[in-house]
Structure formats: C-alpha cells, structure tokens
Amino acid sequence: RPSIVFDNVVFGYDRDREILHGLSFEVPPGGNVAIVGPSGAGKSTIARLLFRFYDPWDGQILIEGQDIRTVSQNSLRRQIGIVPQDSVLFNDTIGYNIAYGREGATQDDVIAAARDAAILPFIERLPQGLDTEVGERGLKLSGGEKQRVAIARTLLKNPPILLLDEATSALDTRTEQDIIGTLRRMAQHRTTIAVAHRLSTIADSDMILVLEEGRLIEQGSHPDLLRRD
Ligand code: ADP
Ligand code: ADP
C-alpha cells in the first residue's frame, strides 16, 4: 500500500484564500519523490500538512494506510523525519548534535547507532571528528557540513519517510549532488520526499510532482517530463 496518499486535499491558511485546490497524489513505499514548482506554489504547505501543523479543509491524507488525523503526534514524528533548509545546531559537539534525543549517548554509542542506521557515509565525509565543537565555542561548519549533521541526526531516528524541505537548496550544486547522491545510495528502502526548486536535486527521482498555484500540473519521471516539452 502507498506510503503517502493525498486525496483531493483542499487547504488554505485564511478562510478567504484557498492555497491547495483538491490535490491528489500517491507516493509508493520506498519511492523517491520530488515536489517542484515556483515559489508560492504550495510546496512547503504540503510538508506542513504532512506534519499536521495544519489540517486540510477537505479531502484526506493517509500515511501507511492511516488517516493522519487518527495518528498521534508522537508516532507521526517517528514516521516522518524532516530536514529543513536551515537546520539549527546546538552549541555542542558534532556527536551530540547527531545523537540529540538519545540521553547519555557516548561517542561510541553514536558510532554504533550510526553504523546500524547506515548513516556512516554522512559522518565519514565530515572533515572533523564527532567530538569537534560547533557553534561559538568551536569551529564554524559550512552550510553543507551543517546539513550533513542535520541529515545524520534525522536518519539516526530511522524514520520510514524522510522529508527534505529545501534541505539542500541553499548549498552549491556540487555539495547538493554529493549529499543527495549519498542519501539515494543509503536510503533505498526509505520513502524520500524532496521539496526542491533546482533540477539537479530532482533529476533522478522516481517521480516528480510539478505544482503550480496549488494544483498538480505535471506528474512523472524526469525523462517523461522532458519528452512532453
Ligand atoms: P512554496 O513552498 O511552494 O514556495 P508555500 O507552500 O510556502 O509555497 O506557500 C503557498 C502559498 O501560501 C503562498 O501564496 C504563501 O504566500 C501562502 N502562505 C504560506 N504560509 C502562509 C501562512 N502561514 N499564512 C498565510 N499564507 C501563507
Ligand atoms: P553564516 O552562514 O552566515 O556563517 P550560519 O547561520 O549558517 O551563518 O551559521 C554560522 C555557524 O554558526 C554555523 O557554521 C554553525 O556551526 C553555527 N550555528 C548556527 N546556528 C547555531 C545554533 N543554533 N547553535 C550553535 N551553533 C550554530
């Protein structure tokens, strides 16, 4: 059964302004989906609905077959790991930032958990060790390094669905491709939804949803969409 279903979802933030006008799509389990479209199209709104920051006016959203209104906040947060565009790191070590939420985790714990969750490729690409301090007290991580830490932190919780909300949009293309490539190689069993605006992020997605003014105007793989032009 599909991992995510949007069934005729209607939503707006203000009563007098509808933003999503009956949106329907399905994401298969393990699928790599990209949601693209111009600024203001409603991409982040989809992400917010998935996280139940808001509920639709009409229609239904299913996660693993369940109406998300019947799913508790806790299990929703276990099911969906989100990586935002600008992740906030704690003024602490890289290891602490990755293991945040695991009380008393030692570095060895982090490494073991990282190995179990197969996120070592993310950590190993960092030029510094897990005990390196970030923030004011230590070195400054670059934007790409910060996002690697943020993605590793989310992956450590092993969510079946990973939602990247412009998570790599602020990075240069090469860093972005490197990060997305790593993700693709390691997260094949995981449903991944990337909200993005750059073609390089989405070229090898299984399915691309093109959103414009709250409507799905195209849906297909990258070659499909190119053929239609
Ligand atoms: P995208 O992510 O595609 O750039 P958004 O989903 O952020 O688009 O926004 C879709 C529309 O909803 C835009 O017209 C935006 O102005 C509006 N919008 C977004 N957030 C809010 C909000 N909190 N309150 C009112 N309108 C909003
Ligand atoms: P800039 O990109 O202008 O240098 P950033 O906001 O990206 O500024 O962050 C600069 C550095 O500050 C980052 O490398 C990061 O290590 C650190 N940093 C950012 N936010 C936090 C935070 N909330 N806590 C600790 N360190 C942070």
mmCIF file of N, CA, C and O in Angstrom, residues 98-177:
data_model
loop_
_atom_site.group_PDB
_atom_site.id
_atom_site.type_symbol
_atom_site.label_atom_id
_atom_site.label_comp_id
_atom_site.label_asym_id
_atom_site.label_seq_id
_atom_site.Cartn_x
_atom_site.Cartn_y
_atom_site.Cartn_z
ATOM 1 N N ILE A 98 24.298 14.997 16.548
ATOM 2 C CA ILE A 98 23.735 13.865 15.810
ATOM 3 C C ILE A 98 22.901 12.983 16.731
ATOM 4 O O ILE A 98 21.838 12.506 16.364
ATOM 5 N N ALA A 99 23.370 12.812 17.966
ATOM 6 C CA ALA A 99 22.706 11.884 18.880
ATOM 7 C C ALA A 99 21.649 12.572 19.720
ATOM 8 O O ALA A 99 21.062 11.962 20.602
ATOM 9 N N TYR A 100 21.382 13.844 19.454
ATOM 10 C CA TYR A 100 20.427 14.596 20.244
ATOM 11 C C TYR A 100 19.126 13.813 20.388
ATOM 12 O O TYR A 100 18.584 13.300 19.418
ATOM 13 N N GLY A 101 18.644 13.721 21.580
ATOM 14 C CA GLY A 101 17.436 12.938 21.784
ATOM 15 C C GLY A 101 17.759 11.569 22.359
ATOM 16 O O GLY A 101 16.902 10.853 22.813
ATOM 17 N N ARG A 102 19.043 11.229 22.351
ATOM 18 C CA ARG A 102 19.466 9.965 22.975
ATOM 19 C C ARG A 102 20.243 10.342 24.213
ATOM 20 O O ARG A 102 21.434 10.629 24.157
ATOM 21 N N GLU A 103 19.562 10.340 25.322
ATOM 22 C CA GLU A 103 20.177 10.810 26.557
ATOM 23 C C GLU A 103 21.389 9.954 26.935
ATOM 24 O O GLU A 103 21.351 8.739 26.858
ATOM 25 N N GLY A 104 22.443 10.620 27.328
ATOM 26 C CA GLY A 104 23.627 9.914 27.815
ATOM 27 C C GLY A 104 24.372 9.118 26.762
ATOM 28 O O GLY A 104 25.195 8.270 27.090
ATOM 29 N N ALA A 105 24.110 9.384 25.511
ATOM 30 C CA ALA A 105 24.801 8.635 24.464
ATOM 31 C C ALA A 105 26.280 9.024 24.426
ATOM 32 O O ALA A 105 26.608 10.207 24.396
ATOM 33 N N THR A 106 27.142 8.036 24.463
ATOM 34 C CA THR A 106 28.567 8.312 24.317
ATOM 35 C C THR A 106 28.898 8.342 22.826
ATOM 36 O O THR A 106 28.065 7.974 21.996
ATOM 37 N N GLN A 107 30.118 8.746 22.526
ATOM 38 C CA GLN A 107 30.510 8.762 21.115
ATOM 39 C C GLN A 107 30.467 7.385 20.505
ATOM 40 O O GLN A 107 30.106 7.212 19.352
ATOM 41 N N ASP A 108 30.868 6.380 21.307
ATOM 42 C CA ASP A 108 30.816 5.010 20.792
ATOM 43 C C ASP A 108 29.381 4.620 20.472
ATOM 44 O O ASP A 108 29.118 3.954 19.468
ATOM 45 N N ASP A 109 28.437 5.048 21.350
ATOM 46 C CA ASP A 109 27.026 4.771 21.089
ATOM 47 C C ASP A 109 26.608 5.386 19.762
ATOM 48 O O ASP A 109 25.895 4.768 18.964
ATOM 49 N N VAL A 110 27.049 6.634 19.575
ATOM 50 C CA VAL A 110 26.660 7.337 18.352
ATOM 51 C C VAL A 110 27.188 6.600 17.133
ATOM 52 O O VAL A 110 26.462 6.370 16.159
ATOM 53 N N ILE A 111 28.456 6.185 17.230
ATOM 54 C CA ILE A 111 29.056 5.497 16.082
ATOM 55 C C ILE A 111 28.347 4.164 15.826
ATOM 56 O O ILE A 111 28.033 3.821 14.686
ATOM 57 N N ALA A 112 28.047 3.438 16.914
ATOM 58 C CA ALA A 112 27.353 2.161 16.754
ATOM 59 C C ALA A 112 25.967 2.373 16.150
ATOM 60 O O ALA A 112 25.570 1.673 15.219
ATOM 61 N N ALA A 113 25.263 3.365 16.684
ATOM 62 C CA ALA A 113 23.923 3.642 16.163
ATOM 63 C C ALA A 113 24.008 4.090 14.712
ATOM 64 O O ALA A 113 23.180 3.717 13.878
ATOM 65 N N ALA A 114 25.035 4.878 14.427
ATOM 66 C CA ALA A 114 25.214 5.364 13.065
ATOM 67 C C ALA A 114 25.452 4.200 12.120
ATOM 68 O O ALA A 114 24.925 4.161 11.014
ATOM 69 N N ARG A 115 26.219 3.216 12.603
ATOM 70 C CA ARG A 115 26.505 2.052 11.772
ATOM 71 C C ARG A 115 25.210 1.267 11.542
ATOM 72 O O ARG A 115 24.900 0.887 10.419
ATOM 73 N N ASP A 116 24.423 1.082 12.619
ATOM 74 C CA ASP A 116 23.157 0.357 12.496
ATOM 75 C C ASP A 116 22.223 1.054 11.517
ATOM 76 O O ASP A 116 21.556 0.423 10.717
ATOM 77 N N ALA A 117 22.165 2.364 11.631
ATOM 78 C CA ALA A 117 21.243 3.109 10.779
ATOM 79 C C ALA A 117 21.875 3.412 9.423
ATOM 80 O O ALA A 117 21.293 4.102 8.602
ATOM 81 N N ALA A 118 23.074 2.910 9.216
ATOM 82 C CA ALA A 118 23.783 3.102 7.949
ATOM 83 C C ALA A 118 23.945 4.568 7.588
ATOM 84 O O ALA A 118 23.764 4.960 6.447
ATOM 85 N N ILE A 119 24.279 5.381 8.588
ATOM 86 C CA ILE A 119 24.493 6.798 8.258
ATOM 87 C C ILE A 119 25.970 7.166 8.300
ATOM 88 O O ILE A 119 26.332 8.324 8.169
ATOM 89 N N LEU A 120 26.836 6.162 8.472
ATOM 90 C CA LEU A 120 28.265 6.467 8.496
ATOM 91 C C LEU A 120 28.738 7.245 7.271
ATOM 92 O O LEU A 120 29.594 8.114 7.400
ATOM 93 N N PRO A 121 28.199 6.956 6.077
ATOM 94 C CA PRO A 121 28.657 7.741 4.923
ATOM 95 C C PRO A 121 28.514 9.249 5.141
ATOM 96 O O PRO A 121 29.292 10.030 4.606
ATOM 97 N N PHE A 122 27.539 9.635 5.941
ATOM 98 C CA PHE A 122 27.376 11.066 6.206
ATOM 99 C C PHE A 122 28.423 11.595 7.163
ATOM 100 O O PHE A 122 28.940 12.684 7.008
ATOM 101 N N ILE A 123 28.699 10.784 8.186
ATOM 102 C CA ILE A 123 29.637 11.247 9.200
ATOM 103 C C ILE A 123 31.057 11.203 8.677
ATOM 104 O O ILE A 123 31.863 12.101 8.917
ATOM 105 N N GLU A 124 31.350 10.132 7.913
ATOM 106 C CA GLU A 124 32.719 9.972 7.433
ATOM 107 C C GLU A 124 33.131 11.083 6.476
ATOM 108 O O GLU A 124 34.312 11.356 6.315
ATOM 109 N N ARG A 125 32.164 11.695 5.841
ATOM 110 C CA ARG A 125 32.501 12.773 4.917
ATOM 111 C C ARG A 125 32.786 14.085 5.622
ATOM 112 O O ARG A 125 33.233 15.044 5.000
ATOM 113 N N LEU A 126 32.516 14.138 6.913
ATOM 114 C CA LEU A 126 32.828 15.353 7.657
ATOM 115 C C LEU A 126 34.330 15.420 7.907
ATOM 116 O O LEU A 126 34.937 14.421 8.273
ATOM 117 N N PRO A 127 34.920 16.590 7.712
ATOM 118 C CA PRO A 127 36.364 16.701 7.896
ATOM 119 C C PRO A 127 36.774 16.635 9.372
ATOM 120 O O PRO A 127 37.928 16.410 9.684
ATOM 121 N N GLN A 128 35.810 16.797 10.267
ATOM 122 C CA GLN A 128 36.165 16.810 11.683
ATOM 123 C C GLN A 128 35.565 15.610 12.393
ATOM 124 O O GLN A 128 34.624 15.000 11.929
ATOM 125 N N GLY A 129 36.113 15.314 13.563
ATOM 126 C CA GLY A 129 35.619 14.183 14.347
ATOM 127 C C GLY A 129 34.337 14.512 15.069
ATOM 128 O O GLY A 129 33.916 15.668 15.140
ATOM 129 N N LEU A 130 33.727 13.467 15.630
ATOM 130 C CA LEU A 130 32.463 13.646 16.342
ATOM 131 C C LEU A 130 32.601 14.521 17.574
ATOM 132 O O LEU A 130 31.639 15.117 18.043
ATOM 133 N N ASP A 131 33.821 14.601 18.123
ATOM 134 C CA ASP A 131 33.993 15.373 19.350
ATOM 135 C C ASP A 131 34.284 16.844 19.074
ATOM 136 O O ASP A 131 34.548 17.620 19.987
ATOM 137 N N THR A 132 34.250 17.226 17.808
ATOM 138 C CA THR A 132 34.501 18.619 17.464
ATOM 139 C C THR A 132 33.337 19.506 17.886
ATOM 140 O O THR A 132 32.181 19.176 17.645
ATOM 141 N N GLU A 133 33.671 20.600 18.545
ATOM 142 C CA GLU A 133 32.629 21.540 18.960
ATOM 143 C C GLU A 133 32.180 22.379 17.768
ATOM 144 O O GLU A 133 32.996 22.823 16.966
ATOM 145 N N VAL A 134 30.877 22.599 17.661
ATOM 146 C CA VAL A 134 30.386 23.520 16.626
ATOM 147 C C VAL A 134 29.852 24.771 17.311
ATOM 148 O O VAL A 134 29.777 24.833 18.519
ATOM 149 N N GLY A 135 29.501 25.750 16.534
ATOM 150 C CA GLY A 135 28.941 26.964 17.109
ATOM 151 C C GLY A 135 30.015 27.871 17.668
ATOM 152 O O GLY A 135 31.176 27.777 17.296
ATOM 153 N N GLU A 136 29.601 28.749 18.563
ATOM 154 C CA GLU A 136 30.507 29.797 19.049
ATOM 155 C C GLU A 136 31.787 29.245 19.662
ATOM 156 O O GLU A 136 32.852 29.813 19.526
ATOM 157 N N ARG A 137 31.646 28.095 20.383
ATOM 158 C CA ARG A 137 32.807 27.603 21.125
ATOM 159 C C ARG A 137 33.825 26.925 20.220
ATOM 160 O O ARG A 137 34.977 26.765 20.600
ATOM 161 N N GLY A 138 33.400 26.491 19.060
ATOM 162 C CA GLY A 138 34.320 25.723 18.233
ATOM 163 C C GLY A 138 34.397 26.237 16.818
ATOM 164 O O GLY A 138 34.238 27.425 16.563
ATOM 165 N N LEU A 139 34.654 25.324 15.930
ATOM 166 C CA LEU A 139 34.797 25.749 14.547
ATOM 167 C C LEU A 139 33.433 26.074 13.942
ATOM 168 O O LEU A 139 32.397 25.712 14.467
ATOM 169 N N LYS A 140 33.483 26.767 12.863
ATOM 170 C CA LYS A 140 32.238 27.050 12.147
ATOM 171 C C LYS A 140 32.080 26.011 11.058
ATOM 172 O O LYS A 140 32.968 25.831 10.235
ATOM 173 N N LEU A 141 30.974 25.337 11.057
ATOM 174 C CA LEU A 141 30.714 24.394 9.985
ATOM 175 C C LEU A 141 30.194 25.161 8.775
ATOM 176 O O LEU A 141 29.493 26.159 8.917
ATOM 177 N N SER A 142 30.527 24.644 7.615
ATOM 178 C CA SER A 142 29.951 25.236 6.407
ATOM 179 C C SER A 142 28.486 24.824 6.313
ATOM 180 O O SER A 142 28.036 23.913 7.019
ATOM 181 N N GLY A 143 27.754 25.464 5.436
ATOM 182 C CA GLY A 143 26.346 25.117 5.255
ATOM 183 C C GLY A 143 26.160 23.643 4.920
ATOM 184 O O GLY A 143 25.281 22.976 5.452
ATOM 185 N N GLY A 144 27.031 23.117 4.062
ATOM 186 C CA GLY A 144 26.925 21.716 3.653
ATOM 187 C C GLY A 144 27.207 20.775 4.810
ATOM 188 O O GLY A 144 26.530 19.764 4.987
ATOM 189 N N GLU A 145 28.215 21.128 5.612
ATOM 190 C CA GLU A 145 28.550 20.285 6.770
ATOM 191 C C GLU A 145 27.420 20.290 7.790
ATOM 192 O O GLU A 145 27.073 19.274 8.378
ATOM 193 N N LYS A 146 26.837 21.460 7.968
ATOM 194 C CA LYS A 146 25.725 21.581 8.900
ATOM 195 C C LYS A 146 24.550 20.702 8.452
ATOM 196 O O LYS A 146 23.943 20.007 9.259
ATOM 197 N N GLN A 147 24.271 20.702 7.158
ATOM 198 C CA GLN A 147 23.166 19.884 6.662
ATOM 199 C C GLN A 147 23.492 18.394 6.757
ATOM 200 O O GLN A 147 22.604 17.575 6.985
ATOM 201 N N ARG A 148 24.766 18.040 6.596
ATOM 202 C CA ARG A 148 25.150 16.633 6.776
ATOM 203 C C ARG A 148 24.856 16.180 8.201
ATOM 204 O O ARG A 148 24.350 15.080 8.427
ATOM 205 N N VAL A 149 25.204 17.029 9.156
ATOM 206 C CA VAL A 149 24.948 16.707 10.563
ATOM 207 C C VAL A 149 23.440 16.597 10.788
ATOM 208 O O VAL A 149 22.950 15.657 11.431
ATOM 209 N N ALA A 150 22.693 17.540 10.218
ATOM 210 C CA ALA A 150 21.239 17.537 10.403
ATOM 211 C C ALA A 150 20.604 16.296 9.782
ATOM 212 O O ALA A 150 19.700 15.690 10.367
ATOM 213 N N ILE A 151 21.093 15.895 8.606
ATOM 214 C CA ILE A 151 20.531 14.714 7.950
ATOM 215 C C ILE A 151 20.899 13.461 8.742
ATOM 216 O O ILE A 151 20.066 12.577 8.965
ATOM 217 N N ALA A 152 22.151 13.406 9.218
ATOM 218 C CA ALA A 152 22.572 12.257 10.032
ATOM 219 C C ALA A 152 21.708 12.159 11.286
ATOM 220 O O ALA A 152 21.271 11.079 11.679
ATOM 221 N N ARG A 153 21.430 13.293 11.907
ATOM 222 C CA ARG A 153 20.601 13.317 13.115
ATOM 223 C C ARG A 153 19.207 12.753 12.836
ATOM 224 O O ARG A 153 18.668 11.960 13.605
ATOM 225 N N THR A 154 18.653 13.153 11.704
ATOM 226 C CA THR A 154 17.311 12.672 11.357
ATOM 227 C C THR A 154 17.335 11.185 10.997
ATOM 228 O O THR A 154 16.476 10.420 11.417
ATOM 229 N N LEU A 155 18.368 10.780 10.243
ATOM 230 C CA LEU A 155 18.441 9.376 9.823
ATOM 231 C C LEU A 155 18.669 8.438 11.001
ATOM 232 O O LEU A 155 18.267 7.282 10.982
ATOM 233 N N LEU A 156 19.328 8.937 12.030
ATOM 234 C CA LEU A 156 19.603 8.109 13.200
ATOM 235 C C LEU A 156 18.303 7.641 13.846
ATOM 236 O O LEU A 156 18.250 6.592 14.476
ATOM 237 N N LYS A 157 17.260 8.419 13.693
ATOM 238 C CA LYS A 157 15.962 8.019 14.242
ATOM 239 C C LYS A 157 15.268 7.021 13.325
ATOM 240 O O LYS A 157 14.199 6.517 13.653
ATOM 241 N N ASN A 158 15.878 6.763 12.167
ATOM 242 C CA ASN A 158 15.419 5.747 11.232
ATOM 243 C C ASN A 158 13.944 5.868 10.830
ATOM 244 O O ASN A 158 13.194 4.897 10.901
ATOM 245 N N PRO A 159 13.521 7.045 10.418
ATOM 246 C CA PRO A 159 12.118 7.207 10.022
ATOM 247 C C PRO A 159 11.868 6.552 8.669
ATOM 248 O O PRO A 159 12.717 6.637 7.784
ATOM 249 N N PRO A 160 10.715 5.873 8.510
ATOM 250 C CA PRO A 160 10.425 5.254 7.212
ATOM 251 C C PRO A 160 10.221 6.283 6.102
ATOM 252 O O PRO A 160 10.393 5.961 4.935
ATOM 253 N N ILE A 161 9.853 7.505 6.485
ATOM 254 C CA ILE A 161 9.647 8.561 5.500
ATOM 255 C C ILE A 161 10.579 9.722 5.825
ATOM 256 O O ILE A 161 10.632 10.192 6.959
ATOM 257 N N LEU A 162 11.307 10.156 4.803
ATOM 258 C CA LEU A 162 12.233 11.270 5.008
ATOM 259 C C LEU A 162 11.766 12.451 4.166
ATOM 260 O O LEU A 162 11.570 12.323 2.963
ATOM 261 N N LEU A 163 11.583 13.576 4.804
ATOM 262 C CA LEU A 163 11.080 14.758 4.113
ATOM 263 C C LEU A 163 12.160 15.835 4.112
ATOM 264 O O LEU A 163 12.546 16.342 5.156
ATOM 265 N N LEU A 164 12.658 16.130 2.919
ATOM 266 C CA LEU A 164 13.678 17.168 2.786
ATOM 267 C C LEU A 164 12.996 18.423 2.270
ATOM 268 O O LEU A 164 12.585 18.472 1.113
ATOM 269 N N ASP A 165 12.844 19.406 3.139
ATOM 270 C CA ASP A 165 12.139 20.620 2.731
ATOM 271 C C ASP A 165 13.158 21.678 2.332
ATOM 272 O O ASP A 165 13.608 22.450 3.154
ATOM 273 N N GLU A 166 13.527 21.680 1.062
ATOM 274 C CA GLU A 166 14.580 22.569 0.554
ATOM 275 C C GLU A 166 15.866 22.380 1.356
ATOM 276 O O GLU A 166 16.615 23.332 1.577
ATOM 277 N N ALA A 167 16.113 21.140 1.788
ATOM 278 C CA ALA A 167 17.219 20.870 2.709
ATOM 279 C C ALA A 167 18.579 21.168 2.098
ATOM 280 O O ALA A 167 19.542 21.436 2.809
ATOM 281 N N THR A 168 18.678 21.102 0.779
ATOM 282 C CA THR A 168 19.974 21.340 0.158
ATOM 283 C C THR A 168 19.924 22.515 -0.819
ATOM 284 O O THR A 168 20.872 22.756 -1.550
ATOM 285 N N SER A 169 18.824 23.249 -0.795
ATOM 286 C CA SER A 169 18.643 24.319 -1.780
ATOM 287 C C SER A 169 19.629 25.472 -1.629
ATOM 288 O O SER A 169 19.952 26.148 -2.593
ATOM 289 N N ALA A 170 20.089 25.679 -0.400
ATOM 290 C CA ALA A 170 20.968 26.823 -0.175
ATOM 291 C C ALA A 170 22.423 26.481 -0.486
ATOM 292 O O ALA A 170 23.285 27.348 -0.467
ATOM 293 N N LEU A 171 22.689 25.208 -0.767
ATOM 294 C CA LEU A 171 24.072 24.781 -0.978
ATOM 295 C C LEU A 171 24.451 24.902 -2.447
ATOM 296 O O LEU A 171 23.590 24.958 -3.313
ATOM 297 N N ASP A 172 25.765 24.885 -2.722
ATOM 298 C CA ASP A 172 26.167 24.914 -4.118
ATOM 299 C C ASP A 172 25.832 23.560 -4.752
ATOM 300 O O ASP A 172 25.663 22.556 -4.062
ATOM 301 N N THR A 173 25.740 23.551 -6.073
ATOM 302 C CA THR A 173 25.234 22.371 -6.778
ATOM 303 C C THR A 173 26.044 21.113 -6.489
ATOM 304 O O THR A 173 25.498 20.041 -6.300
ATOM 305 N N ARG A 174 27.375 21.276 -6.418
ATOM 306 C CA ARG A 174 28.207 20.089 -6.223
ATOM 307 C C ARG A 174 27.967 19.477 -4.839
ATOM 308 O O ARG A 174 27.807 18.267 -4.704
ATOM 309 N N THR A 175 27.905 20.326 -3.818
ATOM 310 C CA THR A 175 27.637 19.843 -2.461
ATOM 311 C C THR A 175 26.259 19.199 -2.403
ATOM 312 O O THR A 175 26.060 18.136 -1.811
ATOM 313 N N GLU A 176 25.307 19.843 -3.057
ATOM 314 C CA GLU A 176 23.956 19.303 -3.064
ATOM 315 C C GLU A 176 23.926 17.920 -3.711
ATOM 316 O O GLU A 176 23.349 16.976 -3.158
ATOM 317 N N GLN A 177 24.574 17.776 -4.851
ATOM 318 C CA GLN A 177 24.561 16.487 -5.547
ATOM 319 C C GLN A 177 25.249 15.413 -4.726
ATOM 320 O O GLN A 177 24.820 14.257 -4.700
#
